[in-house]
């Protein structure tokens, strides 16, 4: 029937239609469809709504979540937004309510971690938020293989492996700093455009007021010195 594919779609998307980064595969024998371990993108949060995302993480991982509000509309034009992070059981791990913020924690269990952005306080405008979140693992991989099952390596190969892991970790942190710079660049760019439009608008309005006041002054001065001629002829 047509209701079965719709039900499967709802199960894959999760509650409230929010996307998950690592949905289950269709067959129970197949492994999980692995998503990326880190994401960076911009999202628009409509007025009075909450947008949530799910990121899959294994146990003993380093979870990071950073955001920055690039632009906001509305009456108050406030750029503060409420960001929350929760574990697979729904327990809240951290909150942040600023223009930009970070939530970092260690993953104590394997599962989907929920990240939410709350724009319910702003009822008249949207917010564009840049997100950077994911998980990384130090030292060991995610396969959790037993030490006795690993192949014995000589000292040279072990040293190369350790060096490569350190290099990968440093590259990853460089990528994070690069994304922080992208966040600030985007926010500064929107702020410059807003200030540019503001200055141009007020300059145009003040120019119009100056011209209008000059015309009115000239008009009233001409009326003040105008000679009123009587309609009756003098004898």
Tab-separated table of C-alpha atoms in Angstrom:
chain	number	residue	atom	x	y	z
A	1	UNK	CA	0.000	0.000	0.000
A	2	UNK	CA	0.999	3.661	-0.212
A	3	UNK	CA	1.075	4.074	3.575
A	4	UNK	CA	4.037	1.688	4.016
A	5	UNK	CA	6.661	3.791	2.109
A	6	UNK	CA	5.387	6.903	3.935
A	7	UNK	CA	5.831	5.204	7.301
A	8	UNK	CA	9.361	4.118	6.388
A	9	UNK	CA	10.200	7.684	5.348
A	10	UNK	CA	8.969	9.042	8.689
A	11	UNK	CA	11.069	6.483	10.566
A	12	UNK	CA	14.192	7.453	8.623
A	13	UNK	CA	13.734	11.169	9.165
A	14	UNK	CA	13.045	10.848	12.871
A	15	UNK	CA	10.756	13.030	15.000
A	16	UNK	CA	9.421	16.304	13.609
A	17	UNK	CA	10.917	15.514	10.199
A	18	UNK	CA	14.436	16.538	11.276
A	19	UNK	CA	17.291	14.922	9.317
A	20	UNK	CA	19.643	12.338	10.841
A	21	UNK	CA	23.231	12.114	9.710
A	22	UNK	CA	23.432	8.314	9.870
A	23	UNK	CA	20.087	6.591	9.079
A	24	UNK	CA	19.650	2.847	9.323
A	25	UNK	CA	19.964	0.794	6.152
A	26	UNK	CA	16.965	-0.981	4.708
A	27	UNK	CA	18.129	-4.530	5.441
A	28	UNK	CA	18.917	-5.749	8.945
A	29	UNK	CA	21.958	-7.694	7.684
A	30	UNK	CA	23.603	-4.640	6.155
A	31	UNK	CA	25.725	-2.394	8.387
A	32	UNK	CA	24.736	1.148	9.257
A	33	UNK	CA	24.946	3.624	6.417
A	34	UNK	CA	27.800	5.736	7.746
A	35	UNK	CA	27.519	9.482	7.414
A	36	UNK	CA	30.375	11.929	7.709
A	37	UNK	CA	32.030	12.513	11.081
A	38	UNK	CA	31.869	16.291	10.699
A	39	UNK	CA	29.691	18.854	8.951
A	40	UNK	CA	29.783	22.578	8.270
A	41	UNK	CA	26.958	24.460	6.570
A	42	UNK	CA	24.598	27.418	6.984
A	43	UNK	CA	20.898	27.022	7.764
A	44	UNK	CA	17.992	29.482	7.955
A	45	UNK	CA	15.851	29.193	11.104
A	46	UNK	CA	12.350	30.670	10.514
A	47	UNK	CA	10.695	32.859	13.132
A	48	UNK	CA	9.263	31.035	16.140
A	49	UNK	CA	10.620	27.596	15.205
A	50	UNK	CA	13.139	25.032	16.452
A	51	UNK	CA	15.462	23.187	14.039
A	52	UNK	CA	17.182	19.963	15.181
A	53	UNK	CA	19.908	17.722	13.735
A	54	UNK	CA	21.246	14.308	14.726
A	55	UNK	CA	24.895	13.231	14.631
A	56	UNK	CA	25.930	9.615	15.177
A	57	UNK	CA	28.893	9.058	17.502
A	58	UNK	CA	30.603	6.062	19.057
A	59	UNK	CA	31.585	5.807	22.683
A	60	UNK	CA	34.743	7.614	23.908
A	61	UNK	CA	34.637	10.242	21.161
A	62	UNK	CA	35.205	13.989	21.302
A	63	UNK	CA	32.022	15.748	20.208
A	64	UNK	CA	32.203	19.387	19.121
A	65	UNK	CA	29.398	21.777	18.202
A	66	UNK	CA	29.986	25.418	17.310
A	67	UNK	CA	27.708	27.991	15.691
A	68	UNK	CA	27.491	31.661	14.786
A	69	UNK	CA	24.471	33.761	13.817
A	70	UNK	CA	25.426	35.448	10.564
A	71	UNK	CA	22.364	37.631	10.159
A	72	UNK	CA	18.976	38.170	11.751
A	73	UNK	CA	15.798	39.995	10.793
A	74	UNK	CA	12.848	41.215	12.814
A	75	UNK	CA	11.803	44.119	14.981
A	76	UNK	CA	14.375	43.755	17.746
A	77	UNK	CA	17.025	42.507	15.278
A	78	UNK	CA	18.606	40.475	18.096
A	79	UNK	CA	21.171	37.855	17.035
A	80	UNK	CA	21.049	35.679	20.154
A	81	UNK	CA	19.810	32.124	19.591
A	82	UNK	CA	19.434	29.191	21.985
A	83	UNK	CA	21.554	26.131	21.079
A	84	UNK	CA	21.279	22.822	22.963
A	85	UNK	CA	22.962	19.416	22.747
A	86	UNK	CA	21.466	16.166	24.093
A	87	UNK	CA	22.670	12.571	24.365
A	88	UNK	CA	20.856	9.552	22.814
A	89	UNK	CA	18.664	9.238	25.944
A	90	UNK	CA	17.547	12.864	25.738
A	91	UNK	CA	19.681	14.150	28.622
A	92	UNK	CA	20.846	17.714	27.960
A	93	UNK	CA	24.639	17.988	27.798
A	94	UNK	CA	25.066	21.700	27.218
A	95	UNK	CA	23.365	24.967	26.259
A	96	UNK	CA	24.460	28.265	24.761
A	97	UNK	CA	22.444	31.412	24.096
A	98	UNK	CA	24.681	33.947	22.400
A	99	UNK	CA	25.528	35.244	18.938
A	100	UNK	CA	28.239	32.565	18.727
A	101	UNK	CA	29.094	29.659	20.975
A	102	UNK	CA	30.607	26.193	21.433
A	103	UNK	CA	29.436	23.013	23.142
A	104	UNK	CA	32.086	20.310	23.570
A	105	UNK	CA	31.783	17.027	25.464
A	106	UNK	CA	32.928	13.396	25.543
A	107	UNK	CA	30.515	10.795	24.160
A	108	UNK	CA	29.835	8.254	26.907
A	109	UNK	CA	27.621	5.985	24.796
A	110	UNK	CA	27.082	5.055	21.167
A	111	UNK	CA	24.052	6.556	19.443
A	112	UNK	CA	22.508	9.642	17.872
A	113	UNK	CA	23.237	12.944	19.600
A	114	UNK	CA	20.713	15.720	19.046
A	115	UNK	CA	21.608	19.356	18.310
A	116	UNK	CA	18.858	21.980	18.312
A	117	UNK	CA	18.625	25.679	17.452
A	118	UNK	CA	15.711	27.540	19.068
A	119	UNK	CA	14.414	30.724	17.429
A	120	UNK	CA	11.074	30.816	19.267
A	121	UNK	CA	11.789	34.135	21.001
A	122	UNK	CA	11.972	35.900	17.653
A	123	UNK	CA	8.401	35.935	16.322
A	124	UNK	CA	8.912	38.331	13.405
A	125	UNK	CA	12.157	37.407	11.656
A	126	UNK	CA	14.437	34.572	10.608
A	127	UNK	CA	18.054	33.859	11.478
A	128	UNK	CA	20.832	32.498	9.297
A	129	UNK	CA	23.168	30.358	11.402
A	130	UNK	CA	26.464	28.771	10.370
A	131	UNK	CA	27.017	25.348	11.971
A	132	UNK	CA	30.131	23.263	12.495
A	133	UNK	CA	29.682	19.991	14.390
A	134	UNK	CA	30.919	16.411	14.458
A	135	UNK	CA	32.998	13.921	16.405
A	136	UNK	CA	36.630	12.784	16.325
A	137	UNK	CA	38.490	9.985	18.079
A	138	UNK	CA	41.996	10.192	19.491
A	139	UNK	CA	44.436	7.278	19.459
A	140	UNK	CA	42.139	4.422	18.406
A	141	UNK	CA	39.743	3.904	15.547
A	142	UNK	CA	36.038	3.113	15.759
A	143	UNK	CA	36.302	-0.616	15.118
A	144	UNK	CA	37.211	-1.459	18.767
A	145	UNK	CA	39.364	-4.424	17.767
A	146	UNK	CA	41.019	-6.474	20.500
A	147	UNK	CA	44.779	-6.059	21.023
A	148	UNK	CA	45.451	-9.793	20.544
A	149	UNK	CA	43.780	-9.718	17.143
A	150	UNK	CA	45.951	-6.929	15.810
A	151	UNK	CA	48.935	-7.718	13.653
A	152	UNK	CA	52.332	-7.215	15.203
A	153	UNK	CA	54.210	-4.351	13.650
A	154	UNK	CA	57.877	-3.530	13.937
A	155	UNK	CA	59.073	-0.365	15.629
A	156	UNK	CA	59.440	1.577	12.383
A	157	UNK	CA	55.862	0.949	11.248
A	158	UNK	CA	54.503	1.744	14.705
A	159	UNK	CA	56.386	5.037	14.752
A	160	UNK	CA	55.026	5.915	11.303
A	161	UNK	CA	51.482	5.054	12.387
A	162	UNK	CA	51.727	7.222	15.507
A	163	UNK	CA	53.122	10.115	13.484
A	164	UNK	CA	50.348	9.831	10.917
A	165	UNK	CA	47.678	9.854	13.630
A	166	UNK	CA	49.194	12.956	15.222
A	167	UNK	CA	49.351	14.639	11.822
A	168	UNK	CA	45.715	13.780	11.078
A	169	UNK	CA	44.632	15.191	14.432
A	170	UNK	CA	46.536	18.433	13.852
A	171	UNK	CA	45.043	18.744	10.357
A	172	UNK	CA	41.598	18.233	11.844
A	173	UNK	CA	42.095	21.032	14.384
A	174	UNK	CA	43.398	23.272	11.601
A	175	UNK	CA	40.153	22.535	9.717
A	176	UNK	CA	38.174	23.575	12.810
A	177	UNK	CA	40.053	26.887	13.091
A	178	UNK	CA	39.483	27.438	9.374
A	179	UNK	CA	35.741	26.982	9.896
A	180	UNK	CA	35.793	29.443	12.783
A	181	UNK	CA	37.351	31.971	10.401
A	182	UNK	CA	34.650	31.201	7.808
A	183	UNK	CA	31.970	31.827	10.441
A	184	UNK	CA	33.392	35.213	11.366
A	185	UNK	CA	33.953	36.160	7.728
A	186	UNK	CA	30.339	35.413	6.823
A	187	UNK	CA	28.966	37.313	9.825
A	188	UNK	CA	31.239	40.311	9.149
A	189	UNK	CA	30.256	40.313	5.485
A	190	UNK	CA	26.531	40.486	6.297
A	191	UNK	CA	27.212	43.185	8.915
A	192	UNK	CA	29.143	45.296	6.389
A	193	UNK	CA	26.341	44.964	3.826
A	194	UNK	CA	23.770	45.948	6.443
A	195	UNK	CA	25.785	48.994	7.543
A	196	UNK	CA	26.371	49.977	3.918
A	197	UNK	CA	22.634	49.905	3.179
A	198	UNK	CA	21.898	51.757	6.441
A	199	UNK	CA	24.380	54.568	5.695
A	200	UNK	CA	23.191	54.929	2.086
A	201	UNK	CA	19.546	55.029	3.144
A	202	UNK	CA	20.068	57.673	5.823
A	203	UNK	CA	22.314	59.738	3.530
A	204	UNK	CA	19.631	59.767	0.858
A	205	UNK	CA	16.945	60.668	3.383
A	206	UNK	CA	19.010	63.523	4.855
A	207	UNK	CA	19.797	64.861	1.378
A	208	UNK	CA	16.093	64.933	0.563
A	209	UNK	CA	15.325	66.718	3.848
A	210	UNK	CA	18.022	69.360	3.174
A	211	UNK	CA	16.740	70.024	-0.355
A	212	UNK	CA	13.116	70.160	0.841
A	213	UNK	CA	13.951	72.570	3.690
A	214	UNK	CA	15.798	74.862	1.231
A	215	UNK	CA	12.829	74.927	-1.130
A	216	UNK	CA	10.433	75.714	1.721
A	217	UNK	CA	12.654	78.522	3.039
A	218	UNK	CA	12.859	80.075	-0.431
A	219	UNK	CA	9.097	79.813	-0.830
A	220	UNK	CA	8.324	81.532	2.489
A	221	UNK	CA	10.907	84.272	1.860
A	222	UNK	CA	9.326	85.075	-1.489
A	223	UNK	CA	5.910	85.291	0.146
A	224	UNK	CA	7.287	87.563	2.874
A	225	UNK	CA	8.633	90.171	0.437
A	226	UNK	CA	5.871	89.890	-2.092
A	227	UNK	CA	3.983	93.241	-2.688
A	228	UNK	CA	0.229	92.838	-2.474
A	229	UNK	CA	-1.463	95.181	-5.018
A	230	UNK	CA	-4.916	96.486	-4.187
A	231	UNK	CA	-7.685	95.612	-6.566
A	232	UNK	CA	-9.149	99.180	-6.278
A	233	UNK	CA	-7.577	101.968	-8.328
A	234	UNK	CA	-6.452	105.041	-6.392
A	235	UNK	CA	-8.084	108.392	-7.229
